[in-house]
Amino acid sequence: MNRCSQFLASLVMVLSGCATTPPASLYAQLGEQAGVERLVDAIIVEVKASDSFDDLFAQTDFPYFRERLIEQICQISGGPCEYTGLPMEDAHSGMNISESEFTAFVEDVELAMRKIKLPLQTQNRLLARFAAMRAEVIRM
Amino acid sequence: MLGSGGLSSVDGAAGGGIVPWAVIAGHGERRRWDVVASTARIDTGDFDLRTQAVAIGWDNRLELSFARLSLGLDALVSAGLFPNRRLDTDVLAAKLRLGGDFIYGVAPQVALGVQWRRSRDPDLLRFASAQDDQGVDVYLNASKLWIDGIASLRTVASFGVRSTSANQLGLIGFSNHRSLTLEGSLAVFVHPNWLVGAEYRSKPDRLAFASEDDWGDVFVAWLPSRQWHLALAYADLGSIGGFDRQRGFYFSVQASP
């Protein structure tokens, strides 16, 4: 019910187009640097526990992966960071990631966000930005 | 993603309750068959409609479905206008995803569907003064799910155009003439497992003895898992068989291994 009234309140705001305060950036909603780090740690827990990837992550250098993913989430959420890893196409080149592996990763991100109890709207805003990278990740 | 295979519509196709979406029944995975079984019931007081359906989806590309619709005409029976029996119609259907993607990218998923409807009642033509006891619907549908949609909630929209010769989905026969009708739906995941929305399906109005109205509903669906989806709607079916303002609750359950 609380969610529902939140939804109605947001809908009214969107429809009336009169938000008096600018919406917080996604980076702020994620809890800034500490929140992003906590999220990435949660994502890695899910990825390691998952059986959806065959050996996709078998040779992953997780400390490196963690740093790059923190940078990337910070950057795509509007935080003051710069992603220093390879462009997405190059980073996934030769991995031949399938649609279902990509979906499994998105689901792990979703599960991680749910476990650390991020609000639903924050989850959706970040997931949409991950989803937008799909074409640069699969079948490279 | 939860909901990416839609719910089961009254005609058996994956979608909302009364209109199909461009999605393919099942879990949307490549090189895989999925099976979805469903049952639904609408009761308006004067009439009740029951449906049992099974749909199979392959490779997120092709959907084949079969539905048996059964219309109970309590109001007509008790008025002595109709023998004490139900009118049953079968719907055998195929839906092909032509392109696009329901979740990813900008373009909506687009699908073409064909539904062959046939009355199981040999006396239908006499009862309903319809011109035929079978007909084919062809529809084109575009559907999209935005993860960051209305108010940053997952939002599904679908729009379709249909060519049909059916009167009341074929439950009271078919015409010699085809009509072009429009249908659409809009729904929002207000919670990861709860979808709230509304649908509209325009309908032809060709029978002399009873007017036919557009259908609409508002619904709440609970998707506790990929395997189980339940939906409760309040539907307005307009006039049926001469009885106006047919409104009532619609309940459906679907299961998929």
Coordinates of C-alpha atoms in Angstrom, one line a residue:
Chain A
M1 CA 0.0 0.0 0.0
N2 CA 2.9 2.3 0.8
R3 CA 4.5 1.5 -2.5
C4 CA 1.2 2.1 -4.2
S5 CA 0.7 5.5 -2.6
Q6 CA 4.4 6.3 -3.5
F7 CA 3.5 5.3 -7.0
L8 CA 0.5 7.5 -7.2
A9 CA 2.4 10.4 -5.7
S10 CA 5.1 10.0 -8.3
L11 CA 2.6 9.6 -11.1
V12 CA 0.9 12.9 -10.0
M13 CA 4.2 14.6 -10.0
V14 CA 5.1 13.3 -13.4
L15 CA 1.8 14.2 -14.9
S16 CA 1.6 17.6 -13.5
G17 CA 5.2 18.3 -14.4
C18 CA 5.7 20.5 -11.4
A19 CA 8.5 18.8 -9.4
T20 CA 9.6 21.6 -7.1
T21 CA 12.9 20.0 -6.2
P22 CA 15.2 18.5 -8.9
P23 CA 15.1 14.7 -8.6
A24 CA 18.2 13.2 -6.8
S25 CA 20.7 11.7 -9.2
L26 CA 20.8 8.0 -9.5
Y27 CA 24.2 8.1 -7.9
A28 CA 22.8 9.7 -4.8
Q29 CA 19.9 7.2 -4.7
L30 CA 22.4 4.4 -4.9
G31 CA 24.2 5.8 -1.8
E32 CA 27.1 7.4 -3.6
Q33 CA 30.5 5.7 -3.4
A34 CA 29.8 3.6 -0.3
G35 CA 26.5 2.5 -1.7
V36 CA 27.9 1.6 -5.1
E37 CA 30.7 -0.5 -3.4
R38 CA 28.2 -2.3 -1.3
L39 CA 26.1 -3.0 -4.4
V40 CA 29.0 -4.3 -6.5
D41 CA 30.0 -6.6 -3.6
A42 CA 26.4 -7.9 -3.5
I43 CA 26.5 -8.4 -7.3
I44 CA 29.7 -10.4 -7.1
V45 CA 28.2 -12.6 -4.4
E46 CA 25.3 -13.4 -6.7
V47 CA 27.4 -13.9 -9.8
K48 CA 29.7 -16.3 -7.9
A49 CA 26.8 -18.3 -6.5
S50 CA 25.0 -18.5 -9.9
D51 CA 25.0 -21.6 -12.0
S52 CA 23.8 -19.7 -15.1
F53 CA 27.2 -18.8 -16.6
D54 CA 29.0 -22.1 -17.4
D55 CA 32.6 -20.9 -17.2
L56 CA 32.1 -17.3 -18.2
F57 CA 33.5 -16.0 -14.9
A58 CA 36.0 -18.9 -14.5
Q59 CA 39.0 -16.7 -15.3
T60 CA 37.7 -13.4 -14.0
D61 CA 40.1 -11.4 -11.9
F62 CA 37.4 -10.4 -9.4
P63 CA 39.3 -7.6 -7.6
Y64 CA 39.9 -6.0 -11.0
F65 CA 36.3 -6.7 -12.1
R66 CA 35.1 -5.2 -8.8
E67 CA 37.0 -1.9 -9.3
R68 CA 35.9 -1.5 -12.9
L69 CA 32.3 -2.3 -12.1
I70 CA 32.3 0.3 -9.2
E71 CA 33.7 2.9 -11.6
Q72 CA 31.2 2.0 -14.3
I73 CA 28.1 2.1 -12.1
C74 CA 29.4 5.3 -10.5
Q75 CA 29.8 6.8 -14.0
I76 CA 26.5 5.6 -15.6
S77 CA 24.6 6.7 -12.5
G78 CA 25.9 10.2 -12.8
G79 CA 28.6 10.0 -10.1
P80 CA 32.0 11.8 -10.2
C81 CA 34.0 8.8 -11.6
E82 CA 35.5 7.8 -14.9
Y83 CA 35.3 4.2 -16.1
T84 CA 38.9 3.3 -16.8
G85 CA 38.3 -0.2 -18.2
L86 CA 38.1 -1.3 -21.8
P87 CA 35.2 -0.2 -23.9
M88 CA 32.3 -2.6 -23.5
E89 CA 32.7 -4.3 -26.9
D90 CA 36.4 -4.8 -26.3
A91 CA 36.0 -6.0 -22.7
H92 CA 33.6 -8.7 -23.8
S93 CA 35.3 -9.5 -27.1
G94 CA 35.9 -13.2 -27.7
M95 CA 33.6 -14.2 -24.8
N96 CA 30.6 -14.9 -27.1
I97 CA 28.2 -14.0 -24.3
S98 CA 24.7 -15.4 -25.0
E99 CA 21.4 -13.6 -24.5
S100 CA 20.6 -15.9 -21.6
E101 CA 23.9 -15.2 -19.9
F102 CA 23.3 -11.5 -20.3
T103 CA 19.8 -11.9 -18.8
A104 CA 21.2 -14.0 -16.0
F105 CA 23.7 -11.2 -15.2
V106 CA 20.9 -8.6 -15.2
E107 CA 18.9 -10.8 -12.9
D108 CA 21.9 -11.1 -10.5
V109 CA 22.2 -7.3 -10.5
E110 CA 18.4 -7.2 -9.8
L111 CA 18.7 -9.8 -7.0
A112 CA 21.7 -7.9 -5.4
M113 CA 19.8 -4.6 -5.4
R114 CA 16.8 -6.3 -3.9
K115 CA 18.9 -7.9 -1.2
I116 CA 20.5 -4.6 -0.2
K117 CA 17.0 -3.2 -0.2
L118 CA 17.3 -0.4 -2.7
P119 CA 14.0 1.2 -3.6
L120 CA 12.2 -0.3 -6.6
Q121 CA 12.5 2.8 -8.7
T122 CA 16.2 3.1 -8.0
Q123 CA 16.6 -0.6 -9.1
N124 CA 14.7 0.1 -12.3
R125 CA 16.7 3.2 -13.2
L126 CA 20.0 1.4 -12.8
L127 CA 18.8 -1.8 -14.6
A128 CA 17.6 0.2 -17.6
R129 CA 21.2 1.6 -17.9
F130 CA 22.6 -1.9 -17.8
A131 CA 20.0 -3.1 -20.3
A132 CA 21.0 -0.3 -22.7
M133 CA 24.5 -1.9 -22.9
R134 CA 23.2 -5.2 -24.1
A135 CA 24.1 -4.8 -27.8
E136 CA 27.8 -4.0 -26.8
V137 CA 28.1 -7.1 -24.6
I138 CA 26.4 -10.1 -26.3
R139 CA 28.0 -12.1 -29.1
M140 CA 31.2 -10.1 -29.1
Chain B
M1 CA 12.5 -11.1 -16.7
L2 CA 9.3 -11.6 -14.7
G3 CA 6.3 -10.9 -16.9
S4 CA 8.2 -11.1 -20.1
G5 CA 6.0 -14.0 -21.3
G6 CA 2.8 -12.0 -20.5
L7 CA -0.3 -13.5 -18.9
S8 CA -2.7 -15.8 -20.6
S9 CA -5.5 -14.1 -22.4
V10 CA -9.1 -15.3 -22.7
D11 CA -8.3 -16.5 -26.3
G12 CA -5.2 -18.5 -25.2
A13 CA -2.6 -16.1 -26.5
A14 CA 0.0 -14.6 -24.2
G15 CA -0.7 -11.1 -23.3
G16 CA -3.1 -9.4 -21.0
G17 CA -6.5 -10.8 -20.2
I18 CA -8.6 -9.7 -23.1
V19 CA -6.0 -8.6 -25.6
P20 CA -2.8 -10.4 -26.7
W21 CA 0.7 -8.8 -26.5
A22 CA 3.4 -9.4 -29.1
V23 CA 5.2 -11.6 -26.5
I24 CA 5.7 -15.4 -27.0
A25 CA 4.2 -17.6 -24.2
G26 CA 6.8 -19.0 -21.8
H27 CA 10.1 -17.7 -20.4
G28 CA 11.5 -16.2 -23.6
E29 CA 14.5 -18.4 -23.9
R30 CA 16.3 -19.4 -27.0
R31 CA 16.1 -22.9 -28.4
R32 CA 13.5 -23.9 -25.9
W33 CA 10.0 -25.0 -25.8
D34 CA 7.8 -23.7 -23.0
V35 CA 4.3 -24.7 -22.1
V36 CA 1.7 -22.5 -20.3
A37 CA -1.6 -23.8 -19.1
S38 CA -4.3 -21.4 -18.0
T39 CA -7.9 -21.2 -16.9
A40 CA -10.1 -18.1 -16.6
R41 CA -13.6 -17.2 -15.6
I42 CA -15.7 -14.0 -16.0
D43 CA -19.1 -13.8 -14.3
T44 CA -21.4 -10.9 -15.0
G45 CA -24.5 -12.3 -13.2
D46 CA -26.4 -12.7 -16.5
F47 CA -23.6 -14.6 -18.2
D48 CA -20.5 -16.4 -17.4
L49 CA -17.5 -17.1 -19.6
R50 CA -15.0 -19.9 -18.8
T51 CA -11.9 -20.6 -20.7
Q52 CA -9.3 -23.3 -20.6
A53 CA -6.1 -22.8 -22.6
V54 CA -2.7 -24.2 -23.3
A55 CA 0.0 -22.3 -25.2
I56 CA 3.4 -23.4 -26.3
G57 CA 6.2 -21.1 -27.1
W58 CA 9.4 -21.9 -29.1
D59 CA 12.7 -20.0 -29.2
N60 CA 10.9 -16.8 -28.2
R61 CA 9.8 -16.8 -31.8
L62 CA 6.6 -18.9 -32.3
E63 CA 3.6 -19.5 -30.1
L64 CA 0.9 -22.0 -30.8
S65 CA -2.2 -22.0 -28.6
F66 CA -5.5 -23.7 -28.1
A67 CA -8.4 -22.4 -26.0
R68 CA -11.8 -23.6 -25.3
L69 CA -14.3 -20.9 -24.5
S70 CA -17.6 -21.7 -22.9
L71 CA -20.4 -19.2 -22.5
G72 CA -23.2 -19.8 -20.0
L73 CA -26.3 -17.9 -20.8
D74 CA -28.2 -18.0 -17.5
A75 CA -30.2 -14.9 -18.1
L76 CA -31.5 -16.1 -21.5
V77 CA -32.1 -19.6 -20.2
S78 CA -34.2 -18.4 -17.2
A79 CA -36.1 -16.0 -19.5
G80 CA -37.0 -19.1 -21.6
L81 CA -35.3 -17.6 -24.6
F82 CA -32.6 -20.2 -24.9
P83 CA -32.3 -24.0 -24.2
N84 CA -30.4 -24.9 -21.1
R85 CA -26.9 -25.4 -22.6
R86 CA -23.6 -23.6 -22.9
L87 CA -22.1 -22.2 -26.1
D88 CA -18.6 -23.5 -26.7
T89 CA -16.0 -22.2 -29.1
D90 CA -12.5 -23.4 -29.8
V91 CA -9.7 -21.1 -30.7
L92 CA -6.6 -22.6 -32.4
A93 CA -4.0 -20.0 -32.9
A94 CA -0.4 -19.2 -33.9
K95 CA 1.6 -16.1 -33.2
L96 CA 4.9 -15.3 -34.9
R97 CA 7.4 -12.7 -33.5
L98 CA 8.4 -10.7 -36.6
G99 CA 11.1 -8.6 -34.9
G100 CA 12.1 -6.1 -32.3
D101 CA 12.6 -6.9 -28.7
F102 CA 10.1 -6.7 -25.8
I103 CA 12.7 -5.5 -23.2
Y104 CA 15.9 -4.5 -24.9
G105 CA 16.6 -1.8 -27.5
V106 CA 14.2 1.0 -28.7
A107 CA 12.0 -0.9 -31.1
P108 CA 8.9 -2.7 -29.7
Q109 CA 8.5 -6.3 -30.3
V110 CA 6.1 -6.9 -33.2
A111 CA 4.1 -10.1 -33.8
L112 CA 1.6 -11.4 -36.3
G113 CA -1.1 -13.6 -35.0
V114 CA -3.7 -15.9 -36.6
Q115 CA -6.7 -17.3 -34.6
W116 CA -9.0 -19.9 -36.1
R117 CA -12.3 -19.9 -34.2
R118 CA -14.9 -22.5 -34.5
S119 CA -18.2 -23.0 -32.7
R120 CA -18.7 -26.4 -31.2
D121 CA -22.5 -26.0 -31.2
P122 CA -24.2 -27.4 -34.3
D123 CA -27.3 -25.2 -33.6
L124 CA -25.4 -22.0 -33.2
L125 CA -26.4 -20.5 -36.5
R126 CA -30.0 -21.0 -35.7
F127 CA -29.7 -19.6 -32.2
A128 CA -27.6 -16.6 -33.1
S129 CA -28.8 -15.8 -36.6
A130 CA -25.1 -15.6 -37.5
Q131 CA -23.9 -16.3 -40.9
D132 CA -21.1 -18.7 -40.2
D133 CA -20.0 -21.0 -37.4
Q134 CA -16.2 -20.4 -37.9
G135 CA -13.9 -17.6 -38.8
V136 CA -10.3 -16.5 -38.8
D137 CA -8.9 -13.4 -36.9
V138 CA -5.6 -11.9 -38.1
Y139 CA -3.9 -9.4 -35.8
L140 CA -0.7 -7.4 -35.7
N141 CA 0.6 -6.3 -32.3
A142 CA 3.4 -4.2 -31.0
S143 CA 4.4 -4.4 -27.4
K144 CA 7.1 -2.9 -25.2
L145 CA 8.3 -3.1 -21.7
W146 CA 10.3 -0.1 -20.3
I147 CA 12.3 -1.0 -17.3
D148 CA 12.6 2.7 -16.3
G149 CA 9.0 3.5 -17.3
I150 CA 6.2 5.6 -15.8
A151 CA 7.5 7.0 -12.5
S152 CA 10.6 4.7 -12.9
L153 CA 8.4 1.7 -12.7
R154 CA 8.4 -1.1 -15.2
T155 CA 5.8 -0.3 -17.7
V156 CA 4.2 -2.4 -20.5
A157 CA 2.3 -1.0 -23.4
S158 CA 0.8 -2.8 -26.3
F159 CA -1.2 -1.8 -29.3
G160 CA -2.8 -4.0 -31.9
V161 CA -5.0 -4.0 -34.9
R162 CA -7.2 -6.9 -35.8
S163 CA -9.2 -8.1 -38.7
T164 CA -12.1 -10.3 -37.5
S165 CA -15.4 -11.8 -38.6
A166 CA -16.3 -13.0 -35.1
N167 CA -19.3 -11.9 -33.1
Q168 CA -18.4 -11.7 -29.4
L169 CA -15.1 -13.6 -30.0
G170 CA -17.0 -16.2 -32.0
L171 CA -19.2 -17.2 -29.1
I172 CA -22.3 -16.1 -31.0
G173 CA -21.1 -16.9 -34.5
F174 CA -19.4 -15.2 -37.3
S175 CA -20.2 -12.8 -40.1
N176 CA -19.6 -12.8 -43.8
H177 CA -17.9 -9.5 -43.4
R178 CA -14.6 -8.7 -41.8
S179 CA -14.1 -5.7 -39.5
L180 CA -11.0 -3.9 -38.5
T181 CA -10.7 -3.4 -34.7
L182 CA -8.1 -1.9 -32.4
E183 CA -6.9 -3.1 -29.0
G184 CA -4.4 -2.0 -26.5
S185 CA -3.2 -2.2 -22.9
L186 CA -1.1 -0.3 -20.4
A187 CA 0.3 -1.9 -17.3
V188 CA 2.8 -1.0 -14.6
F189 CA 4.7 -3.2 -12.1
V190 CA 4.0 -1.3 -8.9
H191 CA 6.0 -4.0 -7.1
P192 CA 8.4 -6.6 -8.5
N193 CA 5.5 -9.2 -8.3
W194 CA 2.4 -7.0 -8.9
L195 CA 1.3 -5.7 -12.2
V196 CA -1.6 -3.2 -12.4
G197 CA -3.1 -2.1 -15.7
A198 CA -6.0 -1.5 -18.0
E199 CA -7.0 -3.0 -21.4
Y200 CA -9.3 -2.1 -24.2
R201 CA -10.5 -4.1 -27.1
S202 CA -12.8 -2.6 -29.7
K203 CA -15.3 -5.0 -31.3
P204 CA -17.5 -5.1 -34.3
D205 CA -21.3 -4.6 -33.9
R206 CA -23.0 -6.6 -36.7
L207 CA -25.8 -8.7 -35.2
A208 CA -29.4 -7.4 -35.8
F209 CA -30.8 -8.9 -32.6
A210 CA -28.2 -7.9 -30.1
S211 CA -25.7 -5.1 -30.1
E212 CA -22.1 -5.8 -29.3
D213 CA -19.9 -3.3 -27.4
D214 CA -16.2 -2.8 -26.9
W215 CA -14.6 -4.6 -24.0
G216 CA -12.4 -3.0 -21.3
D217 CA -11.0 -3.9 -18.0
V218 CA -8.7 -2.9 -15.1
F219 CA -6.6 -5.6 -13.6
V220 CA -4.2 -6.6 -10.9
A221 CA -1.9 -9.5 -11.6
W222 CA 0.2 -11.3 -9.0
L223 CA 3.3 -13.0 -10.4
P224 CA 4.8 -14.8 -7.4
S225 CA 7.2 -16.7 -9.6
R226 CA 8.0 -17.5 -13.2
Q227 CA 5.7 -20.6 -12.9
W228 CA 2.6 -19.0 -11.5
H229 CA 0.7 -15.9 -12.5
L230 CA -2.8 -15.0 -11.2
A231 CA -4.9 -12.1 -12.4
L232 CA -8.0 -10.4 -11.1
A233 CA -9.8 -7.9 -13.3
Y234 CA -13.0 -5.9 -13.3
A235 CA -14.3 -6.2 -16.8
D236 CA -16.9 -4.2 -18.7
L237 CA -18.2 -6.4 -21.6
G238 CA -21.0 -4.0 -22.6
S239 CA -24.1 -5.5 -24.1
I240 CA -24.2 -9.3 -24.7
G241 CA -27.2 -11.1 -26.2
G242 CA -29.5 -8.1 -25.7
F243 CA -28.5 -7.7 -22.0
D244 CA -26.8 -4.3 -21.4
R245 CA -24.1 -3.4 -18.9
Q246 CA -22.5 -6.8 -18.5
R247 CA -19.8 -6.2 -15.9
G248 CA -18.1 -8.5 -13.5
F249 CA -14.9 -9.9 -12.1
Y250 CA -12.5 -11.8 -14.3
F251 CA -10.2 -14.3 -12.6
S252 CA -7.4 -16.2 -14.3
V253 CA -4.6 -18.6 -13.2
Q254 CA -1.8 -19.7 -15.3
A255 CA 1.0 -22.3 -14.7
S256 CA 4.1 -23.0 -16.6
P257 CA 6.8 -25.5 -15.6

